[in-house]
Short mmCIF file of C-alpha atoms in Angstrom, two decimals:
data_model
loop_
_atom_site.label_atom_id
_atom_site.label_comp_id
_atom_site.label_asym_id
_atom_site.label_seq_id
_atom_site.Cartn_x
_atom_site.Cartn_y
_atom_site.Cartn_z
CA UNK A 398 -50.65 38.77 -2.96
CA UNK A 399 -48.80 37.49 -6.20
CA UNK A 400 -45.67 35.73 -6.27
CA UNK A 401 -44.31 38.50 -8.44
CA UNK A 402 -44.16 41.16 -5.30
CA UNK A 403 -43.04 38.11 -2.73
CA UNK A 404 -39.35 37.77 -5.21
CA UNK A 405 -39.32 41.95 -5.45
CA UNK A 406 -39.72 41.76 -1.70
CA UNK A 407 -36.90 39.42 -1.19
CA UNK A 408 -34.79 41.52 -3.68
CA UNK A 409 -35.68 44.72 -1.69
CA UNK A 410 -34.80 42.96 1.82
CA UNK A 411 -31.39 41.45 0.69
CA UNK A 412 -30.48 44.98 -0.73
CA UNK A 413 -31.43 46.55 2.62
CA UNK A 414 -29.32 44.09 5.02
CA UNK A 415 -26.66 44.49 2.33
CA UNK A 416 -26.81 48.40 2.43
CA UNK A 417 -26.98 48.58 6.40
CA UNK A 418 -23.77 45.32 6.53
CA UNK A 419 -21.22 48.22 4.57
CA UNK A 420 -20.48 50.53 7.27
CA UNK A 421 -16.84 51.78 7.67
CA UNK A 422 -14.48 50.36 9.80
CA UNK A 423 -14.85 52.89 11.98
CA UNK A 424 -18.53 52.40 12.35
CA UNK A 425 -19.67 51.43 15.67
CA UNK A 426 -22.75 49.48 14.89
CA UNK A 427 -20.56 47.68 11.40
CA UNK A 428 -20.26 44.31 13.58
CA UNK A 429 -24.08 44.35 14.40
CA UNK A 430 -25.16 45.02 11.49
CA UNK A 431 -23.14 42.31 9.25
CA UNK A 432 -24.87 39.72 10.77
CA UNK A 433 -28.58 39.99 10.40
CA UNK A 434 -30.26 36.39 11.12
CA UNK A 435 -34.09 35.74 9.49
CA UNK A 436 -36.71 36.24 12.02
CA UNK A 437 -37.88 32.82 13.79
CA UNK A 438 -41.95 32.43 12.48
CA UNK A 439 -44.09 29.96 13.79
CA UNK A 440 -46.09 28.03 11.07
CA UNK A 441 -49.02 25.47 11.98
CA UNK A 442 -50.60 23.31 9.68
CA UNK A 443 -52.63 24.40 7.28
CA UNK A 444 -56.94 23.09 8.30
CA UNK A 445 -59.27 23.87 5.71
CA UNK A 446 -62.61 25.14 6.73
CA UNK A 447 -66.40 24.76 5.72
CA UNK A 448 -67.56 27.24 3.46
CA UNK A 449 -71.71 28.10 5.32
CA UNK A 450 -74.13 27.91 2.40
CA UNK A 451 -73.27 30.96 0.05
CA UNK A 452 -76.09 33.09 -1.47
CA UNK A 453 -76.41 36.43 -3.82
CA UNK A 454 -76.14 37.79 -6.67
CA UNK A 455 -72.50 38.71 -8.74
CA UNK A 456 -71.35 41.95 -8.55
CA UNK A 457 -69.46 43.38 -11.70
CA UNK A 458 -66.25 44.93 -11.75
CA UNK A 459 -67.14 48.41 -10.91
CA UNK A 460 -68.76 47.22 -7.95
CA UNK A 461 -65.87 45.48 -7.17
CA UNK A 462 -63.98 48.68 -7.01
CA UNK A 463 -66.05 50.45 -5.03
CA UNK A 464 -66.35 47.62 -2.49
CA UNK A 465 -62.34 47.84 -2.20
CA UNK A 466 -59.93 48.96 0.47
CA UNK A 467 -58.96 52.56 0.40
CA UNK A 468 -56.16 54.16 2.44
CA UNK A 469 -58.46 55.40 5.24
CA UNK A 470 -58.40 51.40 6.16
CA UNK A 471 -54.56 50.38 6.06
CA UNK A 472 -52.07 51.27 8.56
CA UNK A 473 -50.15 54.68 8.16
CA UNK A 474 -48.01 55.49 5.55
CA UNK A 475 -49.20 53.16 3.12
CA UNK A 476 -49.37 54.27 -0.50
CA UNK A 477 -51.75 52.90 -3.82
CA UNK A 478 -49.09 51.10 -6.22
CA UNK A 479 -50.72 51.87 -9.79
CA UNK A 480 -51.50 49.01 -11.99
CA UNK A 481 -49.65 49.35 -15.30
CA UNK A 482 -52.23 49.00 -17.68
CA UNK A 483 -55.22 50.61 -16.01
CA UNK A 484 -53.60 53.28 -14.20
CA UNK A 485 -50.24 54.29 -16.08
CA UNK A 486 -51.41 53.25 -19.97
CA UNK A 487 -48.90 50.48 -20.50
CA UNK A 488 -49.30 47.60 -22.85
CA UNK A 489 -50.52 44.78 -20.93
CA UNK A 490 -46.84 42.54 -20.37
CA UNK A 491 -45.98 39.81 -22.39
CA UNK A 492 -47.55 36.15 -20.50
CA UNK A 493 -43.53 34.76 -20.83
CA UNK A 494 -40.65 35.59 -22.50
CA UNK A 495 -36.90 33.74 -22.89
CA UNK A 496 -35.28 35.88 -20.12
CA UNK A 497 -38.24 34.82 -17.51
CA UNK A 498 -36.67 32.50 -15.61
CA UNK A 499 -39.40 31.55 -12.83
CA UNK A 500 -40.63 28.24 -12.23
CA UNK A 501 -42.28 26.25 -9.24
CA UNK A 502 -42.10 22.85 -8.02
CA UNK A 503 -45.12 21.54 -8.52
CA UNK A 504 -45.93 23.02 -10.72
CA UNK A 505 -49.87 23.53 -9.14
CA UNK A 506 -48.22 25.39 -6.16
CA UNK A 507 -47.68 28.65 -8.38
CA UNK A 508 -51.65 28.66 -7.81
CA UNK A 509 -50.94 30.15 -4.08
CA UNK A 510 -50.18 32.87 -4.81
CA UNK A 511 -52.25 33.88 -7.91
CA UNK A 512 -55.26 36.01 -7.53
CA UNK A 513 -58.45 34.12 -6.97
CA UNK A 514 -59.79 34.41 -9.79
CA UNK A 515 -56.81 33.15 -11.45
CA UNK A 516 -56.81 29.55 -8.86
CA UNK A 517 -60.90 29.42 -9.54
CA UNK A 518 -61.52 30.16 -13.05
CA UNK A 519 -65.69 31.07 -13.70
CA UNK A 520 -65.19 34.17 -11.88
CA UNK A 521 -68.10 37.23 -13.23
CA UNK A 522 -65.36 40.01 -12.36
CA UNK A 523 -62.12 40.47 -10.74
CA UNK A 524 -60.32 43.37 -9.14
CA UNK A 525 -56.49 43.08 -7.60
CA UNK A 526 -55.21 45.91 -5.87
CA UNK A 527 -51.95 47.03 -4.22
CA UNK A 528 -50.71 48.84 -1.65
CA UNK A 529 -46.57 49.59 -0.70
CA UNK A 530 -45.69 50.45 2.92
CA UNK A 531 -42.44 51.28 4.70
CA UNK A 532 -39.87 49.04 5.44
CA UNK A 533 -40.43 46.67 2.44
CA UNK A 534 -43.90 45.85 3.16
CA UNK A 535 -47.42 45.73 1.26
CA UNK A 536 -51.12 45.09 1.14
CA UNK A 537 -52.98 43.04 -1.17
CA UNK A 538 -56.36 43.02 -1.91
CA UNK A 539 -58.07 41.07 -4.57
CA UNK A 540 -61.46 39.99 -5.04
CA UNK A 541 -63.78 37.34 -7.60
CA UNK A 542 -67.55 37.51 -8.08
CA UNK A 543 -68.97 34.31 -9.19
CA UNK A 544 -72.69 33.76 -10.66
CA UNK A 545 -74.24 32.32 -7.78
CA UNK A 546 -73.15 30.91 -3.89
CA UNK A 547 -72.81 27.47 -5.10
CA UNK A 548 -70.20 28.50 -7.41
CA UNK A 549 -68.66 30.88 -4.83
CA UNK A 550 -68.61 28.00 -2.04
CA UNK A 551 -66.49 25.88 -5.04
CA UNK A 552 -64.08 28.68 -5.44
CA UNK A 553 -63.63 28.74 -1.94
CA UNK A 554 -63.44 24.64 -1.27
CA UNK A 555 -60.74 24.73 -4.11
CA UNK A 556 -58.38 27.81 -2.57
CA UNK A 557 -58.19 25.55 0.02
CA UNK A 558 -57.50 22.68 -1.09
CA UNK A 559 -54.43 23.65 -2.95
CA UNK A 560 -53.00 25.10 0.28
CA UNK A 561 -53.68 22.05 1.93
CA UNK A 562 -51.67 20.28 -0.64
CA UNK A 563 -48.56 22.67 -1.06
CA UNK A 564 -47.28 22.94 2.31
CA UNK A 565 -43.71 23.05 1.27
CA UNK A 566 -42.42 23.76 -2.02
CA UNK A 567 -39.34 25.51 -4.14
CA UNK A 568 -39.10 27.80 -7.44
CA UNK A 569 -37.14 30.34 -9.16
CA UNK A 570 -38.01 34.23 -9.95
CA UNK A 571 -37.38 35.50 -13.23
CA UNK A 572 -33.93 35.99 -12.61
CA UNK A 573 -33.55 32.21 -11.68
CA UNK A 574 -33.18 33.07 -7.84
CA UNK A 575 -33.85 30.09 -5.70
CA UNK A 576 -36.74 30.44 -3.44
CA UNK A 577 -38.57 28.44 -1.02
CA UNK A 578 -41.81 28.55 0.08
CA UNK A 579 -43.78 27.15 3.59
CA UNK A 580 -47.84 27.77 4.11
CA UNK A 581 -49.49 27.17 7.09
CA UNK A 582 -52.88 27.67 8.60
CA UNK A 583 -53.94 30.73 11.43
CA UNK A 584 -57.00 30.97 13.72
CA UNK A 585 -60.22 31.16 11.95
CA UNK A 586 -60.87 34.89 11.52
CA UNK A 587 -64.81 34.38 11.75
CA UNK A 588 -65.10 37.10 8.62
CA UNK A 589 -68.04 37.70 6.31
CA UNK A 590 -70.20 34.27 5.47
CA UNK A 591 -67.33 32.05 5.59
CA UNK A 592 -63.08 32.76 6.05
CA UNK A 593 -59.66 31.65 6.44
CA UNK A 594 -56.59 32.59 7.10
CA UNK A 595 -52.89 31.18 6.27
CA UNK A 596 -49.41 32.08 6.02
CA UNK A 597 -46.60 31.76 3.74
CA UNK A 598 -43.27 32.05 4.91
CA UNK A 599 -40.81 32.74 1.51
CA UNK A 600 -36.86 32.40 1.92
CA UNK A 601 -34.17 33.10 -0.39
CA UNK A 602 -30.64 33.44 -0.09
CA UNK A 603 -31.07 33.84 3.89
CA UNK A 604 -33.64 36.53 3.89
CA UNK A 605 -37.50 36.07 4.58
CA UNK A 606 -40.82 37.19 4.39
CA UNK A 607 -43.80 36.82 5.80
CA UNK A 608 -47.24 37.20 3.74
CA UNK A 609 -50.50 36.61 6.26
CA UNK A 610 -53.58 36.52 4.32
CA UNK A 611 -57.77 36.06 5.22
CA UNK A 612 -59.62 34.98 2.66
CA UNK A 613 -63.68 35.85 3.27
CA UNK A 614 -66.75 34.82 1.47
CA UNK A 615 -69.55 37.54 0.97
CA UNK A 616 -72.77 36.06 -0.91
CA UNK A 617 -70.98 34.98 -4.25
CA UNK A 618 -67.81 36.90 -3.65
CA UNK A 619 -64.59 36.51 -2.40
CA UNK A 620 -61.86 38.44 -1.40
CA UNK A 621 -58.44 37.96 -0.02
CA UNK A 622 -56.63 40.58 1.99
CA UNK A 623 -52.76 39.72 2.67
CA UNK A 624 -49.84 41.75 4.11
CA UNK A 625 -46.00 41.24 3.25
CA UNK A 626 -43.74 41.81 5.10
CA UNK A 627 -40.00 40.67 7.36
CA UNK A 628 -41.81 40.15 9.70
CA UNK A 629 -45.90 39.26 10.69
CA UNK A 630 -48.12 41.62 10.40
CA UNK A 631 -50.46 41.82 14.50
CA UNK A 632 -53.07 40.04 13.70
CA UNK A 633 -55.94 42.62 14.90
CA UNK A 634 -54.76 45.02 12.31
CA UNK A 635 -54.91 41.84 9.27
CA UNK A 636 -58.60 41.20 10.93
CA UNK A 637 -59.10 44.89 11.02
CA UNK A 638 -58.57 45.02 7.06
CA UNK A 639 -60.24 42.36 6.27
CA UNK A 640 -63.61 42.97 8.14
CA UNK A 641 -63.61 46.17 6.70
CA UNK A 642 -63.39 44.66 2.91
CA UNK A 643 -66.00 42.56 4.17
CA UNK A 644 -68.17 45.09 5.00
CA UNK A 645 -67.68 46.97 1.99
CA UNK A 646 -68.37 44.11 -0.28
CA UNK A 647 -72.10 43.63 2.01
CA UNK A 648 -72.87 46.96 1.17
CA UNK A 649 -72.05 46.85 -2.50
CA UNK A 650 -74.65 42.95 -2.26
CA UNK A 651 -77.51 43.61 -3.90
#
């Protein structure tokens, strides 16, 4: 889950409920659809949780990828969106430029939704991947190997305690679009050595998504599976995901 496909996700909303408010006036459904409200989505606080005593060795990237999800595991319908530089070729893009307009406030809240090895530097090898469904939503995987369990448990102490401390804040996307953003806490998924879950409820110019995520510990990895989407993903099929990343990571353990 990145912040980047949270703002296309609000752009791709607002153009739906704009697309479906233009009937004709001779459209019988033009008065219900003008007036789309965002969904009402509980949020409870966010409670960090005790990472058990991590063990095991790293695993390097290629293990990484063949630990991750694959489309037998996610709902129907979903579809692999190809990462620019590995998959299509394309020079890696430019860390900021003068049109990028983003920003968050604070400024250590942008860490929520970077990849973990991005919020937990050390990492031995990282893998992100994505996956697009229908009606604007997606799957997120990404995962971070550290050198030991110690330095795993760390990585997962300090993912939590930035949630903990950004509960509510604001920023802009590139194109300087306002957008606020709410995290919360879930049940505790009980996933791999040690887990947690939490939501983030994103708003912007009326519209909203919801991204749940579970983040899991396995030996000295961890991984975080999240879905996007208008509206919460049932949280069996989340737990369903992320057990199964869990399991695939355990198998890749030496």
């Amino acid at each position: 889950m990145t912040r980047r496909s949270l703002a296309l996700g609000l752009t791709a909303t607002a153009a739906l409920f704009v697309v479906t408010g233009c009937g004709s006036d001779d459209s019988p459904s033009a008065d219900t659809t003008t007036h789309v409200s965002a969904p009402q989505v509980g949020l409870a606080p966010f409670t960090a949780a005790p990472a058990a005593p991590l063990s095991g060795a790293p695993l390097d990237r290629d293990a990484l990828q063949r630990a991750a999800l694959t489309l037998s595991e996610l709902p129907a319908d979903f579809d692999v969106v190809p990462d620019p530089v590995d998959d299509l070729g394309l020079a890696p893009a430019p860390e900021s430029s003068e049109a990028d307009k983003s920003r968050t406030d604070p400024a250590v809240c942008a860490q929520v939704l970077a990849p973990i090895a991005t919020q937990a530097a050390g990492s031995v090898a990282d893998l992100s991947d994505m996956f697009t469904g229908p009606d604007f939503t997606s799957i997120d995987q990404d995962s971070a190997s550290y050198a030991d369990g110690a330095a795993a448990a760390a990585a997962f102490e300090k993912l939590q305690t930035t949630l903990a401390g950004c509960a509510e804040y604001s920023g802009t996307d590139a194109d300087g679009t306002t957008i606020t953003y709410r995290v919360g806490g879930a049940t505790n998924p009980n996933v791999g050595d040690a887990s947690f879950a939490f939501r983030i409820i994103t708003e912007s110019g009326g519209f909203t998504l919801v991204a749940d995520a579970i983040v899991a510990a396995v030996g000295a990895t961890l991984t975080q599976v999240s879905a996007t989407a208008p509206s919460p993903i049932a949280p069996d099929v989340l737990h369903s995901m992320a057990s199964a990343a869990a399991d695939r990571l355990r198998a890749q353990t030496p």
